[in-house]
Coordinates of C-alpha atoms in Angstrom, one line a residue:
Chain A
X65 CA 15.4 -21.8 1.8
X66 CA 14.7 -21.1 -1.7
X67 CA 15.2 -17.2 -2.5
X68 CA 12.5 -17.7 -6.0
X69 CA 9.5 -15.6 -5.0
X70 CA 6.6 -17.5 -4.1
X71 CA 3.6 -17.4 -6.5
X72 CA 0.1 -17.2 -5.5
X73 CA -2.4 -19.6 -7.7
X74 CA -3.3 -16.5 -9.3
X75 CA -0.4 -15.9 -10.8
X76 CA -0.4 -16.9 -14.3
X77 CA -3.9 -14.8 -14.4
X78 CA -2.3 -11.9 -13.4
X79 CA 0.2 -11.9 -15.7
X80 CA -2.1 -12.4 -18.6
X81 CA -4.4 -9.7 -17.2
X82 CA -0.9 -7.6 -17.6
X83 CA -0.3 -6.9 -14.1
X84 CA 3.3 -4.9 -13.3
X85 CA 4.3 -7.7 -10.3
X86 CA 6.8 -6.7 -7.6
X87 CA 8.4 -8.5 -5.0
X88 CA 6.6 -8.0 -1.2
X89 CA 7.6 -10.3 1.1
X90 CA 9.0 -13.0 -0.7
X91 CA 6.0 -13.4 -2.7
X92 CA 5.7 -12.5 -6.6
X93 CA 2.2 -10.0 -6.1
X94 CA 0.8 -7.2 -8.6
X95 CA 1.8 -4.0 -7.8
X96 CA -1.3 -2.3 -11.2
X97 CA -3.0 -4.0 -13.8
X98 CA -2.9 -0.5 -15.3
X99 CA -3.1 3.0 -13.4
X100 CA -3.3 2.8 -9.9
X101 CA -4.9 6.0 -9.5
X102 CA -7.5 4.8 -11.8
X103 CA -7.9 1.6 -9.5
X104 CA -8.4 3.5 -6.1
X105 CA -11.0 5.6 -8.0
X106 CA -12.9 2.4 -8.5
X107 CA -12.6 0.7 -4.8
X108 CA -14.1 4.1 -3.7
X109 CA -16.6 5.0 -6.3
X110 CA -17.3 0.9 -7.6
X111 CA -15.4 -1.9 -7.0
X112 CA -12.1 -3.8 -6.8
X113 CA -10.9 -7.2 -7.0
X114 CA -7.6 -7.9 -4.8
X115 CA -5.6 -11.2 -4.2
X116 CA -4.4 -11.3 -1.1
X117 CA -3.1 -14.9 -1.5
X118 CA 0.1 -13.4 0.8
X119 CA -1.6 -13.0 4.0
X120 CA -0.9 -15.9 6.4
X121 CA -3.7 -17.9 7.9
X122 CA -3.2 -20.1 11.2
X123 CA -5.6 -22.1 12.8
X124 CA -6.1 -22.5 16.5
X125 CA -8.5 -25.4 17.6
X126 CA -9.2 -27.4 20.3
X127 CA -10.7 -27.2 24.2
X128 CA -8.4 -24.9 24.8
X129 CA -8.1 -22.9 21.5
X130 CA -9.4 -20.0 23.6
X131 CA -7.2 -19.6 26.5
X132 CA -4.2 -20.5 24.0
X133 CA -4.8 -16.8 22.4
X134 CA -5.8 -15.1 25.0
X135 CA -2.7 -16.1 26.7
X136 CA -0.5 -15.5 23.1
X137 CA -2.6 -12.2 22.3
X138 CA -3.4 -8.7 23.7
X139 CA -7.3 -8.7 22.9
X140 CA -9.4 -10.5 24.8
X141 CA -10.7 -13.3 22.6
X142 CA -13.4 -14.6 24.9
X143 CA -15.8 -12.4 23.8
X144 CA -15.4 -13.2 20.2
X145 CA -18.9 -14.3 19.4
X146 CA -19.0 -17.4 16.9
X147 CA -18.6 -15.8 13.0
X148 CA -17.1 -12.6 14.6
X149 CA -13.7 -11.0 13.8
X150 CA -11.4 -8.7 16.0
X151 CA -8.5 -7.1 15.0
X152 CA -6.0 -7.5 17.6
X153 CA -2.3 -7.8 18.4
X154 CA 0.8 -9.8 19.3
X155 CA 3.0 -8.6 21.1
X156 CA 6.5 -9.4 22.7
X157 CA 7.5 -10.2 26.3
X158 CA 8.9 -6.1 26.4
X159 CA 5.8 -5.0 24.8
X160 CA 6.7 -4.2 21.4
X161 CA 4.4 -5.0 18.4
X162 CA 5.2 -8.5 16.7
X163 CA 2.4 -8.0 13.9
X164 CA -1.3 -6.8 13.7
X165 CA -4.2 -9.5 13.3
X166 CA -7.7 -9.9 13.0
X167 CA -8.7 -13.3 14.6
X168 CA -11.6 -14.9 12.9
X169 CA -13.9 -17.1 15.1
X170 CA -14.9 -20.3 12.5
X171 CA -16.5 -22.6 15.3
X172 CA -16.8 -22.7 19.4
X173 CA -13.2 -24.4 19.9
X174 CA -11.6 -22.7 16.4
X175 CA -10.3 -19.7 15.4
X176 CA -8.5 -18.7 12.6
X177 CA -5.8 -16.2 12.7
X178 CA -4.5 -14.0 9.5
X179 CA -1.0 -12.2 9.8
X180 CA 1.1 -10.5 7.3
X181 CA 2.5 -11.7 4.7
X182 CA 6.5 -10.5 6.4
X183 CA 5.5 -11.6 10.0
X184 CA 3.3 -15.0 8.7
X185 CA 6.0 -17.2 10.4
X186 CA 7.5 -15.4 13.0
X187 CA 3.3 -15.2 14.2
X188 CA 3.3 -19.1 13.7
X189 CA 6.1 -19.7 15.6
X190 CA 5.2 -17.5 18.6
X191 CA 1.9 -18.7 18.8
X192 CA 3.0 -22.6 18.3
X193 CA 5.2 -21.6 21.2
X194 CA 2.9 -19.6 23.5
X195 CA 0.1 -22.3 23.3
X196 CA 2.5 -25.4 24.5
X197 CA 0.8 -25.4 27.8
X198 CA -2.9 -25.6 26.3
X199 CA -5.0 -28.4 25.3
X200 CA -5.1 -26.6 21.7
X201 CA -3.1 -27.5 18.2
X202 CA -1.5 -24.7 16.0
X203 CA -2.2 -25.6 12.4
X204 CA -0.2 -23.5 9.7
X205 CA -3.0 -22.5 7.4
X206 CA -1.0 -20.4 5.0
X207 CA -0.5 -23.1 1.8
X208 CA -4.8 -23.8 2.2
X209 CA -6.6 -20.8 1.5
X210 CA -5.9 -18.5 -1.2
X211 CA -7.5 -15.3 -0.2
X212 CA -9.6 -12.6 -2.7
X213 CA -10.9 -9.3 -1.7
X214 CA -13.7 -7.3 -3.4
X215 CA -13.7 -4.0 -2.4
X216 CA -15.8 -1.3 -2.7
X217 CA -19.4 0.5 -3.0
X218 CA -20.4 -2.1 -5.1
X219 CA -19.2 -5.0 -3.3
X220 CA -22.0 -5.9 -1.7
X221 CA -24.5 -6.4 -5.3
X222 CA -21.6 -7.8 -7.2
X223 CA -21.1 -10.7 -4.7
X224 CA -24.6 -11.3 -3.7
X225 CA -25.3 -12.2 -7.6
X226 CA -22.7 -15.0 -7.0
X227 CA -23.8 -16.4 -3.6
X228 CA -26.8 -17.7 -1.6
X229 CA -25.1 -16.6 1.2
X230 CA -27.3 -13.9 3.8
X231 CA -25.3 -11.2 2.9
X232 CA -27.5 -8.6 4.6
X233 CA -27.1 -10.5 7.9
X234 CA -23.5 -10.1 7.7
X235 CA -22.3 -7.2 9.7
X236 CA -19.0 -5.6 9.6
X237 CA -16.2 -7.6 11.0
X238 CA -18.0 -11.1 10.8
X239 CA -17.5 -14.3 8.7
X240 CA -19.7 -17.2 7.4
X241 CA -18.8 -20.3 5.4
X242 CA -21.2 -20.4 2.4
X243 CA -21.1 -21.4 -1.8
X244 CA -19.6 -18.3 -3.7
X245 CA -19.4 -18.8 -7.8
X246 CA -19.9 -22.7 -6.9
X247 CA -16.9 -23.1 -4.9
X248 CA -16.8 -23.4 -0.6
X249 CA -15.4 -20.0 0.5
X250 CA -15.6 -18.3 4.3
X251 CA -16.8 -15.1 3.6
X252 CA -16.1 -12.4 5.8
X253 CA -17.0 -8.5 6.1
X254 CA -13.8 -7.3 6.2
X255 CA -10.9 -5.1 4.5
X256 CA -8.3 -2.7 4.3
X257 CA -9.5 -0.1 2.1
X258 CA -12.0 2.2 4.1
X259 CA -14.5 1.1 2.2
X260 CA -17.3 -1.8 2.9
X261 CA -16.4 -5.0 1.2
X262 CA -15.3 -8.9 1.6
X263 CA -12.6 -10.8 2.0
X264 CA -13.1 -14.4 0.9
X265 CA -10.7 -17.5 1.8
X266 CA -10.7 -20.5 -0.6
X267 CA -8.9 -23.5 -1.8
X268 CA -6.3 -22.3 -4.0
X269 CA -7.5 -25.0 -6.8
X270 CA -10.5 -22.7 -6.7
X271 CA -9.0 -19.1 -6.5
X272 CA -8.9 -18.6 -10.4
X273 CA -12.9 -19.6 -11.2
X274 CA -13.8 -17.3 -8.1
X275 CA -11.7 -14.5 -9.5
X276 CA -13.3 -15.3 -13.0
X277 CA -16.6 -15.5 -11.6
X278 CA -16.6 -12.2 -9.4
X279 CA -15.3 -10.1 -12.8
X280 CA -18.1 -11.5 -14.9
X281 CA -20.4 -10.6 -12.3
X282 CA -18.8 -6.7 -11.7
X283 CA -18.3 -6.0 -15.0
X284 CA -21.4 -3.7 -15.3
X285 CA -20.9 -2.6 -12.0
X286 CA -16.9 -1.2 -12.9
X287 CA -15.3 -3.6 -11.0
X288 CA -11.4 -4.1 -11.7
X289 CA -9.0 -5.8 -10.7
X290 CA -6.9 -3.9 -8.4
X291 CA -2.9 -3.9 -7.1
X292 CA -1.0 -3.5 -3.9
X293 CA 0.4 0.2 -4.5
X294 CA -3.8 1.4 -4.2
X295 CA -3.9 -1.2 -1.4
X296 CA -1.5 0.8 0.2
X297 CA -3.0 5.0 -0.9
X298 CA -6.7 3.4 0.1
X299 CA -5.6 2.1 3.6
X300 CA -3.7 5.4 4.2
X301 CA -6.5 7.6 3.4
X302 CA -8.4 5.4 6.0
X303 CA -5.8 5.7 8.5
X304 CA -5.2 2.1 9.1
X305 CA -1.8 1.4 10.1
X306 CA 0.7 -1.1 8.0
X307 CA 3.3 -3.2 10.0
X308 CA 6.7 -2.5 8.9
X309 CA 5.7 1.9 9.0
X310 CA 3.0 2.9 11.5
X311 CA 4.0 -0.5 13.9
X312 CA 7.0 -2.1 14.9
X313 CA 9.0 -4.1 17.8
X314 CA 10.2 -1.1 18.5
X315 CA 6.3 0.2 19.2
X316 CA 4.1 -0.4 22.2
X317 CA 0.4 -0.7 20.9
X318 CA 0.0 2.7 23.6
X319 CA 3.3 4.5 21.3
X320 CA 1.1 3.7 18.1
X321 CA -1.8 5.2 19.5
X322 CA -3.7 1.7 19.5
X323 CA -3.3 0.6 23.4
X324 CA -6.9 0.5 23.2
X325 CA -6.4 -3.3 21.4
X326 CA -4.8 -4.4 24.8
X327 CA -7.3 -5.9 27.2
X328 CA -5.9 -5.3 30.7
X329 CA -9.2 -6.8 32.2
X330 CA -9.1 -10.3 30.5
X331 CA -8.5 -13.5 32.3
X332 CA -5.7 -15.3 32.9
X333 CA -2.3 -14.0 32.2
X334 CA -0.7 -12.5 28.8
X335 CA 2.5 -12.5 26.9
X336 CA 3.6 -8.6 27.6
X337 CA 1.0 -7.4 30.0
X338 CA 3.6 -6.8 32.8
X339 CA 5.7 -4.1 30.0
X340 CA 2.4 -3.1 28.8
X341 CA 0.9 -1.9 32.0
X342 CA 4.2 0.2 32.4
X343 CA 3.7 1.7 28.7
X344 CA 0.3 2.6 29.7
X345 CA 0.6 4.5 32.5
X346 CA 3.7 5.9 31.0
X347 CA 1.4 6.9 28.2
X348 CA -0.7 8.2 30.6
X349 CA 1.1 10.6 32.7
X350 CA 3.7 11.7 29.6
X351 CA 2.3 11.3 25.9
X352 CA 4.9 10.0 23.8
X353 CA 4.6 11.1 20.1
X354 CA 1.5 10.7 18.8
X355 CA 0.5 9.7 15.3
X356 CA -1.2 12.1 13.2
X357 CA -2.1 13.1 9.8
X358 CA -0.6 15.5 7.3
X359 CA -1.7 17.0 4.2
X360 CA 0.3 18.9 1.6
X361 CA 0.2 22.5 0.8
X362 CA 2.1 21.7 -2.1
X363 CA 2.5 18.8 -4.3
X364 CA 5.7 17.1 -3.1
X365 CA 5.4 13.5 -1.9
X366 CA 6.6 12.8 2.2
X367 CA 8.2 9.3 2.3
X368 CA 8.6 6.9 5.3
X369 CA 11.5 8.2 7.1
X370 CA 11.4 11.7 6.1
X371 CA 11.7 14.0 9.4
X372 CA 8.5 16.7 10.2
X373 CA 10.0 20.1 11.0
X374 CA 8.8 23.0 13.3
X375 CA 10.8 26.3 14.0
X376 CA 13.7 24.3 12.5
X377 CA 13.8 20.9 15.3
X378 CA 13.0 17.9 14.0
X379 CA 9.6 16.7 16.0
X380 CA 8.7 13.5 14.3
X381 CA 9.0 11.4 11.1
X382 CA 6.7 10.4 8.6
X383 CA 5.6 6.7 8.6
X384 CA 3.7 6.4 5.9
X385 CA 3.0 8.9 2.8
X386 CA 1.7 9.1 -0.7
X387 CA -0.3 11.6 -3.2
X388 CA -3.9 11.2 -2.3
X389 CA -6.0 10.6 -5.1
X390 CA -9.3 11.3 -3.0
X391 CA -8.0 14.7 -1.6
X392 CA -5.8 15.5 -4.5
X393 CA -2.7 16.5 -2.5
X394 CA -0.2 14.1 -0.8
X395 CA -1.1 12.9 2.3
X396 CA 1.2 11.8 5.3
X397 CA 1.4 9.5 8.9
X398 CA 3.5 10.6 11.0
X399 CA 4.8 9.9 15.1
X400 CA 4.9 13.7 16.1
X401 CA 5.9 15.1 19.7
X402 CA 2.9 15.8 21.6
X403 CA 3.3 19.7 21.5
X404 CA 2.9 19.8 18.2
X405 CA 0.5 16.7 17.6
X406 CA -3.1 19.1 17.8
X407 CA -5.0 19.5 14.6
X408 CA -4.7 22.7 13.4
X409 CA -1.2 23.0 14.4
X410 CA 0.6 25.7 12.3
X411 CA 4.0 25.5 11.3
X412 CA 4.5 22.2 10.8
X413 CA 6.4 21.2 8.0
X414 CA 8.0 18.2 5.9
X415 CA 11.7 17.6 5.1
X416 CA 11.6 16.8 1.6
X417 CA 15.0 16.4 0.1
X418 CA 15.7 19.6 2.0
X419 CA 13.2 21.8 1.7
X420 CA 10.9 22.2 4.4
X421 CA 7.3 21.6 3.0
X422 CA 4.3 23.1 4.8
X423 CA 1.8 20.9 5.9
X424 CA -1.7 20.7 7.8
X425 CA -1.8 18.9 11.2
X426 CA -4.8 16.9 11.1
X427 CA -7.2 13.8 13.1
X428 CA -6.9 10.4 11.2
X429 CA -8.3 8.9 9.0
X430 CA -8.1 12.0 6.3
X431 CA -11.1 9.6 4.8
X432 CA -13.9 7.9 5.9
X433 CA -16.7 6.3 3.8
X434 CA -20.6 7.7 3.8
X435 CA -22.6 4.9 6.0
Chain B
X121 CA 5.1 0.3 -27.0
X122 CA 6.6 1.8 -30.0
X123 CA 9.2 4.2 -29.6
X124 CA 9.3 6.6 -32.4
X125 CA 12.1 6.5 -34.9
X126 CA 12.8 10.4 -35.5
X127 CA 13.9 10.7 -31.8
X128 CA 17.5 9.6 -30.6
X129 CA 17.3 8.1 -26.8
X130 CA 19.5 7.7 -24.1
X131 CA 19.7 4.7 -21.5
X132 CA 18.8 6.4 -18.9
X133 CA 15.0 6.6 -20.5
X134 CA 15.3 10.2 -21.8
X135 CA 14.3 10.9 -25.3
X136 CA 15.6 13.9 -27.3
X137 CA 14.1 15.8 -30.9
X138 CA 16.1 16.3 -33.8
X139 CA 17.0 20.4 -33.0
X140 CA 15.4 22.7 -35.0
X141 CA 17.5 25.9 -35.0
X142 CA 20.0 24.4 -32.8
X143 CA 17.0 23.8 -30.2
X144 CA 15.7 20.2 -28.9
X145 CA 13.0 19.1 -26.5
X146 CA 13.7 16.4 -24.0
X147 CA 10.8 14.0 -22.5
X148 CA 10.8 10.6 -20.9
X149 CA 10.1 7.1 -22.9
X150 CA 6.9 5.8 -22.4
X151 CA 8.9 2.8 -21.5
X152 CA 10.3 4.7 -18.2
X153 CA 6.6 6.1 -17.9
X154 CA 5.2 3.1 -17.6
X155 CA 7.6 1.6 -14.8
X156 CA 7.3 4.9 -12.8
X157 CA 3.7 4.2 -12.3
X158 CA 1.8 7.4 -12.1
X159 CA 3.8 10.6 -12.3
X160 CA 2.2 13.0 -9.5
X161 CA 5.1 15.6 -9.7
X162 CA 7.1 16.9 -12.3
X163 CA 10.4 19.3 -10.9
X164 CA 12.3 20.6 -14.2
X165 CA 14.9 22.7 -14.8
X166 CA 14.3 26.6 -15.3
X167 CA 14.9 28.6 -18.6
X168 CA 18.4 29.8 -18.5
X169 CA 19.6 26.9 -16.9
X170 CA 22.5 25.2 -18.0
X171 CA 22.1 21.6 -18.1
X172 CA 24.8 19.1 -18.6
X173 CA 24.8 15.5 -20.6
X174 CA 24.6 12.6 -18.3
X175 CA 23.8 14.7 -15.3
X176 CA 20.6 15.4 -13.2
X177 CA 18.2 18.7 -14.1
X178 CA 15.5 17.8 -12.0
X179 CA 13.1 15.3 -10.5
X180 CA 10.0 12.8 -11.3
X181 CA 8.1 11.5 -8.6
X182 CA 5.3 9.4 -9.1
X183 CA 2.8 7.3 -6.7
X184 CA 5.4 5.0 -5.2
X185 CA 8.9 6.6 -5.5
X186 CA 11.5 9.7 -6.8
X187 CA 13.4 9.2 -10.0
X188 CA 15.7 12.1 -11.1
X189 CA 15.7 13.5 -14.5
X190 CA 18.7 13.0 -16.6
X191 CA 19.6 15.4 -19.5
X192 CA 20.5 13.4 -22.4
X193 CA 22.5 16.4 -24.0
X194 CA 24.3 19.4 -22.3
X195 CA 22.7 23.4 -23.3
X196 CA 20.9 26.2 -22.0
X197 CA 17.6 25.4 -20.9
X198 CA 14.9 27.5 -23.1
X199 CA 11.7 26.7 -22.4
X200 CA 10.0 24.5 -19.4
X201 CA 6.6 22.3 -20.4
X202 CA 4.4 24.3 -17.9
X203 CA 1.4 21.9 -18.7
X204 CA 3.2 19.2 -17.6
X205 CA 4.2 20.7 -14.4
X206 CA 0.8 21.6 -13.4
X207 CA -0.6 18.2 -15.0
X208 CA 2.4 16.0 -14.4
X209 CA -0.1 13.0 -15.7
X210 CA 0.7 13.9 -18.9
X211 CA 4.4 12.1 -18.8
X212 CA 1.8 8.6 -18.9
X213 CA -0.8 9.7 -21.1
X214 CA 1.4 11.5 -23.9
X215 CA 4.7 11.0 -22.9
X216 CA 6.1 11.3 -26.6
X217 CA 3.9 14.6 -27.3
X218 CA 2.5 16.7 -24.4
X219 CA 4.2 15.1 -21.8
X220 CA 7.5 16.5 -22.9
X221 CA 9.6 18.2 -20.5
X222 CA 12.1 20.9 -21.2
X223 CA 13.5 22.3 -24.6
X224 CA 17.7 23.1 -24.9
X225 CA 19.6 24.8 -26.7
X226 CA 22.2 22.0 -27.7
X227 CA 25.9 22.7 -27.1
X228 CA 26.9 19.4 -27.0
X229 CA 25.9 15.9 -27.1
X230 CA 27.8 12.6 -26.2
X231 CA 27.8 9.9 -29.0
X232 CA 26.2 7.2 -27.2
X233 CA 22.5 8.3 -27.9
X234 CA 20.9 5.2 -29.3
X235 CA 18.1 4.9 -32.3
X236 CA 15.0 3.9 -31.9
X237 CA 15.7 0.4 -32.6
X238 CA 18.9 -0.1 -30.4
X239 CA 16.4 1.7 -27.5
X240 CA 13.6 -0.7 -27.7
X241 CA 16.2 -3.4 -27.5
X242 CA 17.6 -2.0 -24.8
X243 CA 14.8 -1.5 -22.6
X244 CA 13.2 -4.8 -23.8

């Protein structure tokens, strides 16, 4: 295997739009075009353009397509209505969280499945393996779509002046192939930002005239183009979990706080339900550490890793954290011991390079957008 | 980015001021700005402090990740940039005027500070 970063057809656009690029995943991906702060401001008061060209797609057709994830998957896929999305899970045999998905229903016998970037093969592996018994092929998808995300308030005007497509009649978590900027895209209501907005899968011939063709048409509007490091302050002001911080193998969905993605009541049998039945009653009858959010009383920054401190015992460890640039103060995820896991809990603090930081016990997500 | 020619720099991104009455201010290159991504809190050393060439004095942490401040000269510590500490974005915006950090009272300086010239090729 080559160790060169992998380059997504956007890259030479990118680099003239100045982008900073960092390495995630293997892949060569801009981190800011300019100030990230300034870019978050804009997916929550405007509108940003991302390329997500990382994320790995896999499609799952056939008469069995179906049963094959239901049996490789913890949601129940069967009621996935035709140009619906669920986010979902897969998980191994002991229960422990391979990656998070959202599973994208393109026809009655096809689905399409989109994994992260880090997990894109270990995914197409286990569900190549797990659908062996099923009339249904496994098609690695991840070299045919690139993938663009506008984000945002604005979302909705700035891509309806580029489509045909019923926007309107396109609720949250759904998808529908249609024409956008001239070129054939899927176009789904969906995101990782907080905020309403669309993902849109394309050839990768045609990624740079939809990316051209979406900034023409949000230039009034304040779109810009928009980098990983907001991707990452704008998901954690919504709460949503990131694979690799908030979930892990080590992780249950039920020790993440997320058992409700398992569908014990499904048909037919599922890789992990045996562990996962044990996690949730376990979960049950003796909470394990719950995650939870933190803000600042000061201005230092918690990290993934750092511990959370009460009455001097370490009772969890930050997941995820950043400065907020909604609330203005940094902002944390962290697993904390039940007792201590309340909002409102006083005393709770942040090891920060050794100084205990004070911090507000709080209910995820610290923001959620105005319907 | 242009790096201005009456300061001396260090490698480790740290500019320094020609002392006036033995005293010199000390800010980061808009070079090291720039790859720090947006500085959200500035931790400097306090007045009276004795700082020390080649050795941290304090701490810039910015969206994405902790960098600690190197003093490019060693001295007493005279006077903190306050503004900066309550507006750390000002190491982006003005990191060659209001974003400057502390001012020293220079005791001694190592000879490997570079010009403005030998800097920009360094960090090129």
């Amino acid at each position: 295997m080559s160790n060169a970063p992998r380059l997504t057809s956007l890259d030479a656009l990118h680099r003239s739009l100045g982008a900073t690029m960092t390495d995630f995943a293997g892949w060569d991906m801009p981190l800011r075009y300019g100030s990230e702060r300034d870019e978050h401001t804009a997916v929550r008061t405007r509108a940003g353009l991302f390329d997500l060209s990382h994320m790995g797609e896999i499609t799952v057709t056939g008469p069995d397509a179906m049963k094959a994830l239901n049996y490789a998957l913890v949601g129940n896929i069967a009621t996935i209505g035709l140009g619906r999305a669920r986010y979902t899970m897969i998980c191994q045999e002991d229960g422990g969280i391979v990656d998070d998905l959202i599973v994208y229903r393109l026809g009655e016998t096809e689905y399409m499945v989109v994994a992260n970037a880090g997990n894109a093969g270990i995914v197409l592996d286990a569900i190549t393996e797990r659908a062996a018994g099923f009339d249904a092929e496994v098609r690695d998808d991840r070299d045919a779509y690139a993938l663009i995300a506008v984000q945002g308030p604005e979302s909705p005007g700035i891509l309806a002046s580029v489509t045909d497509a019923d926007l309107d009649g396109l609720k949250y978590y759904a998808g529908l192939p249609g024409t956008v900027a001239g070129v054939p895209a899927l176009i789904a209501r969906t995101g990782y930002t907080g905020e309403d907005g669309f993902e849109l899968f394309v050839a990768p011939e045609h990624a740079e005239q939809l990316w051209r063709a979406l900034t023409e048409a949000g230039q009034d509007a304040g779109l810009v183009p928009c980098g990983l490091s907001c991707r990452d302050t704008l998901r954690l002001e919504a709460g949503m979990p990131l694979y690799g911080h908030e979930l892990t193998t080590a992780l249950t969905p039920f020790d993440a706080g997320l058992g409700r993605v398992v569908k014990f009541e499904k048909d037919g049998d599922f890789v992990g339900r045996t562990a996962l039945e044990a996690a949730a009653e376990k979960a049950a009858a003796n909470p394990p550490r719950k995650l939870v959010g933190l803000i600042a009383e000061g201005r230092r920054v918690p990290r993934a890793g750092f511990s959370v401190v009460s009455g001097g015992e370490v009772v969890g460890e930050v997941t995820s954290g950043a400065p907020s640039p909604t609330l203005g103060k940094p902002i944390a995820m962290a697993y904390v011991d039940a007792a201590h896991a309340a909002p409102g809990t006083t005393g709770v603090g942040i090891d920060i390079r050794g100084t205990h930081e004070a911090y507000e016990v709080v209910a995820l997500p610290f923001y959620k957008r105005q319907k | 980015m242009s790096n201005p020619q009456q300061l001396r720099y260090s490698k480790e991104h740290e500019w320094l001021s020609n002392a006036e009455a033995g005293v010199s201010t000390v800010g980061i290159t808009e070079h090291a700005a720039n790859a720090l991504g947006d500085v959200v809190y500035v931790q400097l050393p306090e007045v009276g402090d004795t700082v020390t060439a080649g050795e941290t004095c304090g701490e810039l942490e910015s969206t994405k990740s902790v960098s600690d401040l190197y003093s490019p000269v060693t001295g007493e510590v005279v006077e903190a940039n306050q503004d900066v500490v309550d507006d750390p974005s000002l190491v982006n915006t003005a990191p060659f005027e209001g974003g400057w950090l502390f001012k020293v009272k220079v005791t001694d300086e190592p000879g490997d500070l570079l010009s403005a010239d030998e800097y920009t090729e360094f960090a090129s």
